[in-house]
Coordinates of C-alpha atoms in Angstrom, one line a residue:
M8 CA 0.0 0.0 0.0
S9 CA 1.4 3.5 -1.0
Q10 CA 2.0 6.4 1.3
I11 CA -1.2 8.0 0.1
A12 CA -3.3 5.0 1.2
K13 CA -1.5 4.7 4.4
A14 CA -2.0 8.2 5.4
Y15 CA -5.6 8.4 4.6
S16 CA -8.1 5.6 5.2
F17 CA -11.1 7.4 3.6
P18 CA -12.4 5.4 0.7
L19 CA -12.0 8.1 -1.9
F20 CA -8.2 8.1 -1.2
Q21 CA -8.0 4.4 -1.8
A22 CA -10.2 4.6 -4.9
F23 CA -8.2 7.4 -6.4
E24 CA -4.7 6.2 -5.2
H25 CA -3.4 5.1 -8.4
V26 CA -4.6 8.3 -10.3
L27 CA -3.4 10.6 -7.5
T28 CA 0.0 8.9 -7.6
F29 CA 0.2 9.3 -11.3
Y30 CA -0.6 13.0 -11.3
E31 CA 1.8 13.7 -8.5
S32 CA 4.7 11.8 -10.2
S33 CA 4.2 13.6 -13.5
Q34 CA 3.1 17.0 -12.0
L35 CA 0.1 17.1 -14.5
P36 CA -2.8 19.4 -13.5
C37 CA -5.8 17.7 -12.0
G38 CA -9.2 19.2 -11.1
I39 CA -10.9 17.6 -7.9
I40 CA -14.6 17.8 -7.3
L41 CA -16.6 16.4 -4.2
A42 CA -20.3 16.5 -4.0
V43 CA -22.5 15.5 -1.0
T44 CA -25.4 13.5 -2.4
N45 CA -28.6 11.8 -1.0
G46 CA -27.6 8.5 -2.5
S47 CA -26.3 7.1 -5.9
N48 CA -25.2 4.0 -7.6
E49 CA -22.7 2.9 -10.2
E50 CA -25.3 3.4 -13.1
K51 CA -25.9 7.0 -12.1
V52 CA -22.2 7.6 -11.7
Q53 CA -21.6 6.3 -15.2
N54 CA -24.4 8.4 -16.6
L55 CA -22.8 11.5 -15.0
K56 CA -19.4 10.4 -16.5
M57 CA -20.8 9.9 -20.0
S58 CA -22.6 13.5 -19.7
L59 CA -19.3 15.0 -18.8
A60 CA -17.7 13.4 -21.9
K61 CA -20.5 14.2 -24.2
E62 CA -21.7 17.7 -23.1
E63 CA -18.3 19.0 -21.6
G64 CA -15.9 17.4 -24.0
L65 CA -13.8 15.8 -21.2
T66 CA -11.9 12.6 -21.8
D67 CA -9.8 12.2 -18.7
I68 CA -12.5 11.6 -16.0
H69 CA -12.4 9.4 -12.9
C70 CA -15.5 9.0 -10.8
F71 CA -16.2 7.2 -7.5
Y72 CA -19.1 7.2 -5.1
D73 CA -18.7 6.3 -1.5
K74 CA -21.9 4.8 -0.1
Q75 CA -21.0 5.1 3.5
S76 CA -20.5 8.9 3.4
S77 CA -22.9 9.5 0.3
T78 CA -19.9 11.3 -1.3
L79 CA -19.3 11.6 -5.0
G80 CA -15.6 12.2 -6.0
I81 CA -14.6 13.3 -9.5
L82 CA -11.1 13.7 -10.8
L83 CA -10.7 15.7 -13.9
G84 CA -7.4 15.4 -15.8
D85 CA -5.6 18.5 -17.3
Q86 CA -8.0 20.9 -15.6
M87 CA -6.9 24.0 -13.7
L88 CA -9.0 25.7 -11.1
G89 CA -10.9 27.9 -13.4
N90 CA -11.9 25.0 -15.8
T91 CA -12.7 22.8 -12.7
H92 CA -15.1 25.6 -11.5
F93 CA -16.7 25.7 -14.8
H94 CA -17.3 22.0 -15.1
S95 CA -18.5 21.9 -11.4
L96 CA -21.4 24.1 -12.6
F97 CA -22.6 21.5 -15.0
I98 CA -22.2 18.7 -12.3
K99 CA -24.2 20.7 -9.9
E100 CA -26.9 21.2 -12.5
H101 CA -26.8 17.5 -13.4
L102 CA -27.2 16.3 -9.7
Q103 CA -29.9 18.8 -8.9
A104 CA -32.0 17.9 -12.0
R105 CA -32.0 14.4 -10.6
H106 CA -32.6 15.4 -7.0
M107 CA -29.5 14.0 -5.9
L108 CA -27.6 16.9 -4.6
A109 CA -27.9 17.1 -0.7
G110 CA -25.1 19.4 0.2
P111 CA -22.4 21.8 -1.3
V112 CA -20.0 20.9 -4.2
F113 CA -16.4 21.2 -3.2
I114 CA -13.7 22.0 -5.8
A115 CA -9.8 22.3 -5.9
S116 CA -7.0 21.8 -8.3
F117 CA -3.5 20.3 -8.2
P118 CA -0.8 21.5 -8.4
E119 CA -2.3 25.0 -8.8
Q120 CA -3.0 25.1 -5.0
G121 CA 0.4 24.4 -3.9
E122 CA -0.1 21.1 -2.1
S123 CA 0.1 17.5 -3.1
A124 CA -3.1 16.0 -4.6
A125 CA -3.5 13.7 -1.5
Q126 CA -3.2 16.8 0.8
I127 CA -5.8 18.8 -1.2
L128 CA -8.1 15.8 -1.3
S129 CA -7.7 15.5 2.5
G130 CA -8.2 19.2 3.2
M131 CA -11.5 19.1 1.2
V132 CA -12.8 16.0 3.1
Q133 CA -12.1 17.9 6.3
E134 CA -13.8 21.0 5.3
M135 CA -16.8 18.7 4.2
A136 CA -16.8 17.0 7.6
A137 CA -16.7 20.4 9.3
G138 CA -19.8 21.4 7.5
K139 CA -18.3 24.3 5.5
G140 CA -20.3 25.6 2.6
I141 CA -24.0 25.9 2.0
A142 CA -26.2 23.2 0.4
G143 CA -26.2 23.8 -3.3
D144 CA -23.3 26.2 -3.3
I145 CA -20.0 25.6 -4.9
H146 CA -17.2 25.9 -2.3
I147 CA -13.7 26.5 -3.4
Y148 CA -11.3 24.6 -1.3
G149 CA -9.6 27.1 1.3
G150 CA -6.1 25.5 1.3
K151 CA -3.3 27.9 1.0
R152 CA -1.4 28.1 -2.3
S153 CA 2.2 28.1 -2.5
S154 CA 3.8 31.4 -1.0
E155 CA 5.7 31.6 -4.3
A156 CA 2.5 31.4 -6.4
K157 CA 2.0 34.5 -8.5
K158 CA -1.1 36.7 -8.2
S159 CA -3.1 36.7 -11.4
L160 CA -4.7 39.7 -13.1
L161 CA -7.2 39.9 -16.0
L162 CA -6.9 43.1 -17.9
V163 CA -9.9 44.0 -19.9
S164 CA -9.8 47.0 -22.5
Q165 CA -10.5 47.7 -26.1
D166 CA -7.2 49.7 -26.2
E167 CA -4.6 47.4 -27.1
T168 CA -1.9 49.9 -26.2
V169 CA -3.2 50.2 -22.7
N170 CA -3.4 46.3 -22.4
E171 CA 0.2 45.9 -23.6
F172 CA 1.7 48.6 -21.5
L173 CA -0.1 47.3 -18.4
R174 CA 0.8 43.6 -19.4
I175 CA 4.6 44.5 -19.5
Y176 CA 4.6 46.6 -16.4
L177 CA 2.5 44.2 -14.1
Q178 CA 4.4 41.3 -15.3
R179 CA 7.7 42.8 -14.3
K180 CA 6.0 43.4 -10.9
G181 CA 5.5 39.7 -10.6
Y182 CA 2.0 39.1 -11.7
C183 CA 0.4 36.5 -14.0
I184 CA -1.4 38.4 -16.6
Y185 CA -4.4 37.5 -18.9
L186 CA -5.9 39.8 -21.5
A187 CA -9.4 40.3 -23.0
E188 CA -10.6 42.9 -25.4
N189 CA -14.4 42.6 -25.0
G190 CA -16.8 41.7 -22.3
R191 CA -17.7 38.4 -23.6
E192 CA -13.9 37.3 -23.9
A193 CA -13.4 38.6 -20.5
L194 CA -16.0 36.5 -18.9
E195 CA -14.8 33.4 -20.7
Q196 CA -11.1 34.3 -19.3
Y197 CA -12.4 34.9 -15.8
Q198 CA -14.3 31.6 -15.9
R199 CA -11.3 29.6 -17.1
F200 CA -8.6 31.2 -14.9
L201 CA -10.4 32.7 -11.8
P202 CA -8.0 35.6 -11.5
D203 CA -7.2 37.3 -8.1
A204 CA -8.2 40.6 -9.7
V205 CA -10.1 42.0 -12.7
I206 CA -9.1 45.5 -14.0
T207 CA -11.7 46.5 -16.5
D208 CA -12.8 49.5 -18.5
L209 CA -16.5 50.3 -18.7
N210 CA -16.5 51.0 -22.5
L211 CA -16.3 47.4 -23.9
A212 CA -17.6 45.9 -27.1
I213 CA -20.3 43.1 -27.3
E214 CA -20.9 43.5 -23.4
D215 CA -20.0 46.7 -21.6
G216 CA -18.1 46.8 -18.3
Y217 CA -21.4 47.0 -16.2
Q218 CA -22.6 43.7 -17.8
L219 CA -19.2 42.0 -17.2
I220 CA -19.0 43.2 -13.5
S221 CA -22.7 41.9 -12.9
K222 CA -22.1 38.5 -14.6
I223 CA -18.7 37.9 -12.7
K224 CA -20.6 38.6 -9.4
K225 CA -23.6 36.4 -10.4
S226 CA -21.4 33.6 -11.7
N227 CA -20.0 32.9 -8.2
A228 CA -22.2 30.3 -6.6
V229 CA -19.8 31.1 -3.5
P230 CA -18.3 34.5 -3.3
H231 CA -14.9 34.2 -4.8
S232 CA -11.9 36.3 -3.7
T233 CA -11.6 38.1 -7.2
K234 CA -11.3 41.8 -6.7
I235 CA -12.7 44.1 -9.5
V236 CA -11.0 47.5 -10.3
V237 CA -12.6 49.9 -12.8
L238 CA -9.9 51.7 -14.9
T239 CA -11.9 54.1 -17.2
H240 CA -12.1 57.6 -18.8
K241 CA -15.6 58.0 -17.2
R242 CA -15.5 60.4 -14.2
L243 CA -19.1 61.1 -13.6
E244 CA -20.4 60.3 -10.2
D245 CA -23.3 58.2 -11.7
D246 CA -20.8 55.9 -13.1
K247 CA -18.8 55.6 -10.1
K248 CA -21.7 55.0 -8.0
R249 CA -23.3 52.4 -10.2
S250 CA -19.7 50.5 -10.3
F251 CA -19.5 50.4 -6.6
E252 CA -23.2 49.3 -6.2
L253 CA -22.3 46.4 -8.5
G254 CA -19.6 45.3 -6.2
V255 CA -16.3 46.7 -7.5
S256 CA -13.5 47.2 -5.0
D257 CA -11.9 50.3 -6.6
Y258 CA -12.6 52.9 -9.3
I259 CA -9.6 54.7 -11.0
G260 CA -10.0 57.4 -13.6
K261 CA -7.8 57.8 -16.7
P262 CA -5.2 59.3 -17.1
F263 CA -3.7 57.1 -14.5
S264 CA -0.3 56.3 -12.7
P265 CA 0.7 52.7 -13.3
V266 CA 2.6 53.0 -9.9
D267 CA -0.5 54.1 -8.2
L268 CA -2.6 51.4 -10.0
E269 CA -0.2 48.7 -9.0
A270 CA 0.0 49.9 -5.4
R271 CA -3.9 49.8 -5.1
V272 CA -4.2 46.4 -6.6
R273 CA -1.4 45.1 -4.3
S274 CA -3.3 46.6 -1.3
L275 CA -6.5 44.8 -2.5
L276 CA -4.9 41.5 -2.7
S277 CA -2.8 41.7 0.4

């Protein structure tokens, strides 16, 4: 029996022992999802697995149901936290449509969250046992990321010059940067990567900044730690008031100082 199985007797660890060992030895990304159910069986688990493959286009899927704890465990190969969160929404809806969901859905990813896969799974089980999360919500595992992990920022602007300038400046400050030029692309990037902060203009194509901010806030089944900063030419009090009412953390008018912007973002993320 491996160290993983010896360290944790919970059935999920034994069921996923071989897969967890493979991911840890190869350092491949892996999304982890746990759901509290009111009962299931092998047929229902296989139906969910086939739905994930057909509807979500996933191929590397490992599912296990523990009857003793009524816990459904799912490992998604090659999935970071953002994608895992996205697929967990489908899983939640699938379970709710069949009246199977009896508690929160817990999600995490390895190695993104700075621990071993076994440690992450153990922490998720402990949070579940402690009653964290509200029934029907999606609860992002609260384990600490590696202290060396970079903070991530999503920059949203139609102005390519501003995007490129800030990308270079903020990357030099140690941030991981994602870019988007319109509201729809920004929402897709947000759902994929779950950045620590979003810096967005209000004047955006397809969907404007207000729509983007609103959808980011509504997309979180559980409030995520992502901060939203508005960076815009709009200086009217009505624009500022509406932005804060939607839940932004800061509002910066153009022209702006990149030093001031980075300092305010760093303060929000500390």
